[in-house]
Tab-separated table of C-alpha atoms and ligand atoms in Angstrom:
chain	number	residue	atom	x	y	z
A	1	MET	CA	4.134	-76.140	64.110
A	2	GLU	CA	1.572	-73.373	64.831
A	3	MET	CA	0.181	-73.750	61.625
A	4	GLU	CA	-0.551	-77.454	62.172
A	5	THR	CA	-2.434	-76.771	65.313
A	6	LEU	CA	-4.467	-74.323	63.375
A	7	ARG	CA	-5.072	-76.847	60.587
A	8	THR	CA	-6.221	-79.383	63.103
A	9	GLU	CA	-8.813	-76.854	64.595
A	10	CYS	CA	-9.838	-75.743	61.176
A	11	LEU	CA	-10.606	-79.404	60.085
A	12	GLY	CA	-13.422	-79.660	62.390
A	13	CYS	CA	-15.011	-76.089	61.497
A	14	THR	CA	-18.666	-75.807	61.249
A	15	ARG	CA	-19.012	-71.962	61.422
A	16	CYS	CA	-20.888	-71.806	58.142
A	17	PRO	CA	-23.225	-74.144	55.951
A	18	LEU	CA	-20.521	-75.114	53.450
A	19	HIS	CA	-19.288	-77.684	56.171
A	20	GLU	CA	-22.635	-79.694	55.326
A	21	THR	CA	-21.476	-80.580	51.754
A	22	ARG	CA	-17.611	-80.762	51.967
A	23	THR	CA	-15.624	-84.016	51.635
A	24	ASN	CA	-12.565	-82.406	52.957
A	25	VAL	CA	-11.671	-78.965	54.500
A	26	VAL	CA	-8.891	-77.452	52.171
A	27	PHE	CA	-6.841	-75.641	54.821
A	28	GLY	CA	-3.952	-74.592	52.661
A	29	GLN	CA	-0.399	-75.816	51.656
A	30	GLY	CA	2.837	-74.343	51.725
A	31	VAL	CA	5.863	-73.716	54.030
A	32	GLU	CA	5.348	-72.223	57.352
A	33	ASP	CA	7.963	-69.517	56.892
A	34	ALA	CA	6.640	-68.461	53.382
A	35	GLU	CA	7.185	-64.813	52.583
A	36	VAL	CA	4.656	-64.961	49.686
A	37	LEU	CA	1.025	-66.023	50.121
A	38	PHE	CA	-1.362	-66.809	47.299
A	39	VAL	CA	-5.115	-66.767	47.869
A	40	GLY	CA	-7.621	-68.299	45.830
A	41	GLU	CA	-11.478	-68.206	46.248
A	42	GLY	CA	-12.383	-71.752	47.409
A	43	PRO	CA	-11.945	-75.430	46.788
A	44	GLY	CA	-13.138	-76.873	43.627
A	45	GLN	CA	-14.134	-80.557	43.140
A	46	ASN	CA	-10.611	-82.033	42.986
A	47	GLU	CA	-9.425	-79.921	45.825
A	48	ASP	CA	-12.536	-81.049	47.896
A	49	GLU	CA	-11.727	-84.622	46.960
A	50	GLN	CA	-8.098	-84.321	47.996
A	51	GLY	CA	-8.004	-81.822	50.777
A	52	LEU	CA	-5.520	-79.581	48.979
A	53	PRO	CA	-5.533	-76.330	47.132
A	54	PHE	CA	-5.318	-76.129	43.306
A	55	VAL	CA	-4.731	-79.578	42.434
A	56	GLY	CA	-7.114	-79.668	39.369
A	57	LYS	CA	-6.327	-78.313	36.010
A	58	SER	CA	-6.012	-74.778	37.257
A	59	GLY	CA	-3.620	-75.980	39.783
A	60	GLN	CA	-1.353	-77.414	37.063
A	61	LEU	CA	-1.617	-74.121	35.391
A	62	LEU	CA	-0.682	-72.194	38.647
A	63	ASP	CA	2.343	-74.611	39.345
A	64	LYS	CA	3.602	-73.914	35.932
A	65	TYR	CA	3.643	-70.203	36.477
A	66	LEU	CA	5.134	-70.684	40.043
A	67	PHE	CA	7.959	-72.951	38.500
A	68	ALA	CA	8.687	-70.364	35.939
A	69	ILE	CA	9.606	-67.776	38.763
A	70	ASP	CA	11.291	-70.308	40.949
A	71	LEU	CA	8.484	-70.876	43.511
A	72	ASP	CA	7.234	-74.154	44.702
A	73	ARG	CA	4.388	-74.699	47.055
A	74	THR	CA	6.518	-77.396	48.983
A	75	LYS	CA	9.557	-75.089	49.290
A	76	ASN	CA	9.184	-71.327	49.317
A	77	CYS	CA	5.506	-70.054	49.284
A	78	TYR	CA	2.077	-70.738	50.701
A	79	ILE	CA	-1.439	-71.349	48.869
A	80	ALA	CA	-4.796	-70.810	50.781
A	81	ASN	CA	-8.179	-69.943	49.884
A	82	ILE	CA	-10.856	-67.292	51.157
A	83	VAL	CA	-13.362	-70.157	51.996
A	84	LYS	CA	-11.835	-73.480	52.959
A	85	CYS	CA	-15.017	-75.706	52.012
A	86	ARG	CA	-16.154	-76.290	48.604
A	87	PRO	CA	-19.215	-74.117	47.517
A	88	PRO	CA	-21.768	-76.407	45.853
A	89	GLN	CA	-21.472	-76.315	41.936
A	90	ASN	CA	-18.265	-74.172	42.263
A	91	ARG	CA	-20.618	-70.959	42.877
A	92	ASP	CA	-18.875	-67.775	44.383
A	93	PRO	CA	-18.880	-68.030	48.024
A	94	LEU	CA	-21.595	-66.156	49.694
A	95	PRO	CA	-20.598	-62.952	51.571
A	96	THR	CA	-21.819	-64.819	54.759
A	97	GLU	CA	-19.561	-67.730	54.036
A	98	SER	CA	-16.493	-65.605	53.336
A	99	GLU	CA	-17.033	-63.568	56.539
A	100	ALA	CA	-17.402	-66.696	58.511
A	101	CYS	CA	-14.235	-68.156	57.042
A	102	MET	CA	-11.932	-65.237	57.192
A	103	PRO	CA	-10.713	-65.732	60.733
A	104	TRP	CA	-9.041	-68.903	59.489
A	105	LEU	CA	-7.203	-66.721	56.840
A	106	ARG	CA	-6.351	-64.122	59.308
A	107	GLU	CA	-4.709	-66.575	61.537
A	108	GLN	CA	-2.821	-68.155	58.565
A	109	PHE	CA	-1.696	-64.625	57.871
A	110	ARG	CA	-0.562	-63.794	61.409
A	111	ILE	CA	1.413	-66.992	61.602
A	112	LEU	CA	3.268	-66.565	58.244
A	113	LYS	CA	3.513	-62.757	58.221
A	114	PRO	CA	3.871	-62.604	54.474
A	115	LYS	CA	5.803	-59.872	52.559
A	116	ILE	CA	3.546	-60.208	49.574
A	117	VAL	CA	-0.025	-61.615	49.060
A	118	VAL	CA	-1.084	-62.446	45.503
A	119	CYS	CA	-4.884	-62.750	45.082
A	120	LEU	CA	-5.807	-65.348	42.264
A	121	GLY	CA	-9.050	-63.823	40.722
A	122	ARG	CA	-11.725	-61.461	41.526
A	123	VAL	CA	-13.206	-63.015	44.650
A	124	ALA	CA	-9.993	-62.947	46.562
A	125	ALA	CA	-8.870	-59.681	45.272
A	126	GLN	CA	-12.231	-57.869	46.094
A	127	ARG	CA	-12.019	-59.565	49.757
A	128	MET	CA	-8.315	-58.810	50.262
A	129	ILE	CA	-7.563	-55.524	48.338
A	130	ARG	CA	-10.717	-53.569	47.613
A	131	SER	CA	-14.333	-54.362	47.272
A	132	ASP	CA	-14.453	-52.890	43.750
A	133	PHE	CA	-11.131	-54.206	42.403
A	134	SER	CA	-11.056	-55.082	38.699
A	135	VAL	CA	-8.866	-57.842	37.688
A	136	THR	CA	-8.943	-56.729	34.037
A	137	LYS	CA	-8.012	-53.218	34.890
A	138	GLU	CA	-5.569	-53.663	37.915
A	139	HIS	CA	-3.950	-57.028	37.535
A	140	GLY	CA	-0.311	-56.918	38.362
A	141	VAL	CA	-0.329	-53.677	40.292
A	142	PHE	CA	1.314	-53.901	43.818
A	143	VAL	CA	-0.458	-51.863	46.402
A	144	GLU	CA	1.119	-51.551	49.863
A	145	LYS	CA	-0.893	-51.951	53.138
A	146	ASN	CA	0.916	-51.884	56.451
A	147	GLY	CA	4.009	-53.089	55.061
A	148	VAL	CA	2.657	-55.878	52.980
A	149	PHE	CA	2.364	-55.778	49.266
A	150	PHE	CA	-0.752	-56.965	47.771
A	151	MET	CA	-1.281	-58.001	44.037
A	152	GLY	CA	-4.298	-59.245	42.204
A	153	THR	CA	-4.037	-61.230	38.931
A	154	PHE	CA	-6.082	-63.502	36.736
A	155	HIS	CA	-7.659	-66.834	38.369
A	156	PRO	CA	-5.677	-69.797	36.534
A	157	ALA	CA	-9.440	-71.183	35.922
A	158	ALA	CA	-10.143	-67.937	34.120
A	159	LEU	CA	-6.999	-68.350	32.039
A	160	LEU	CA	-7.997	-71.928	30.878
A	161	ARG	CA	-11.303	-70.326	29.699
A	162	GLN	CA	-9.550	-67.258	28.250
A	163	PRO	CA	-5.874	-68.072	27.238
A	164	GLN	CA	-5.694	-64.851	25.304
A	165	ASN	CA	-4.944	-63.430	28.851
A	166	LYS	CA	-1.980	-65.785	29.525
A	167	PRO	CA	0.701	-63.259	28.370
A	168	GLU	CA	-0.723	-60.578	30.795
A	169	ALA	CA	-0.927	-63.230	33.456
A	170	PHE	CA	2.518	-64.343	32.970
A	171	ALA	CA	3.782	-60.717	33.081
A	172	ASP	CA	2.245	-60.332	36.505
A	173	PHE	CA	4.277	-63.443	37.501
A	174	VAL	CA	7.491	-61.721	36.160
A	175	ALA	CA	6.652	-58.548	38.213
A	176	LEU	CA	5.946	-60.746	41.154
A	177	ARG	CA	9.447	-62.267	40.803
A	178	ASP	CA	10.840	-58.803	40.782
A	179	LYS	CA	8.900	-57.672	43.855
A	180	ILE	CA	10.085	-60.827	45.732
A	181	GLY	CA	13.863	-59.750	44.644
A	182	GLU	CA	12.950	-56.446	46.399
A	183	VAL	CA	11.223	-57.214	49.454
A	184	CYS	CA	11.744	-60.999	50.393
A	185	SER	CA	14.966	-62.258	52.019
A	186	ARG	CA	14.578	-66.130	52.223
A	187	THR	CA	12.273	-66.884	49.190
A	188	TYR	CA	15.207	-67.056	46.671
A	189	LEU	CA	17.662	-68.356	48.769
B	1	URA	N1	-9.782	-72.456	42.642
B	1	URA	C1	-9.521	-71.810	43.676
B	1	URA	O1	-9.914	-70.596	43.977
B	1	URA	N2	-8.852	-72.474	44.709
B	1	URA	C2	-8.591	-73.719	44.821
B	1	URA	O2	-7.993	-74.261	45.675
B	1	URA	C3	-8.778	-74.561	43.597
B	1	URA	C4	-9.475	-73.856	42.546
B	2	SF4	FE1	-15.575	-73.347	58.322
B	2	SF4	FE2	-14.778	-72.008	56.354
B	2	SF4	FE3	-15.539	-74.350	56.081
B	2	SF4	FE4	-17.355	-72.441	56.599
B	2	SF4	S1	-15.975	-72.707	54.604
B	2	SF4	S2	-17.239	-74.409	57.541
B	2	SF4	S3	-16.119	-71.238	57.758
B	2	SF4	S4	-13.722	-73.808	57.247
């Protein structure tokens, strides 16, 4: 419920210039008691059109990986983005845009109180884990901060361009399944 109040507020946000070119705010999708939070970088064209995160080709790939480890965005996890409005031409969000948008993600984090945060791609991992995080070198490694486990892995769109990384990405999801088994109480009920 609290999340729906926050969503309603966010849908009217004009805190950064990305509001001028958006079709829809992509607030996030998932269950309000999620213990596992996925964070992408920002909406693409399909997401902007539908108002939902990861609904294009990369979203189909993400859903496949989720399904493989018994996660489902409508049942036991939550998907959000660093910026909620689509950057033109799918460019990376500017630092000023990410900063302007972070309070929304912080509120989502406060409501969910996730046990695990999975960063999808460099932009999310560098914002959420460490500003010099390398997905190539550090993917699949869990780091604990204040009792929450953070992990960065390949962005699904990057996997579509570089399918040779899919086995490593899949191994990250297997490691995620194990970590969920260790630290989550509701996710696999
Ligand atoms: N890529 C992202 O980072 N987020 C989405 O929601 C869709 C594609
Ligand atoms: Fe607001 Fe975030 Fe959209 Fe910018 S990207 S207008 S801060 S919701």
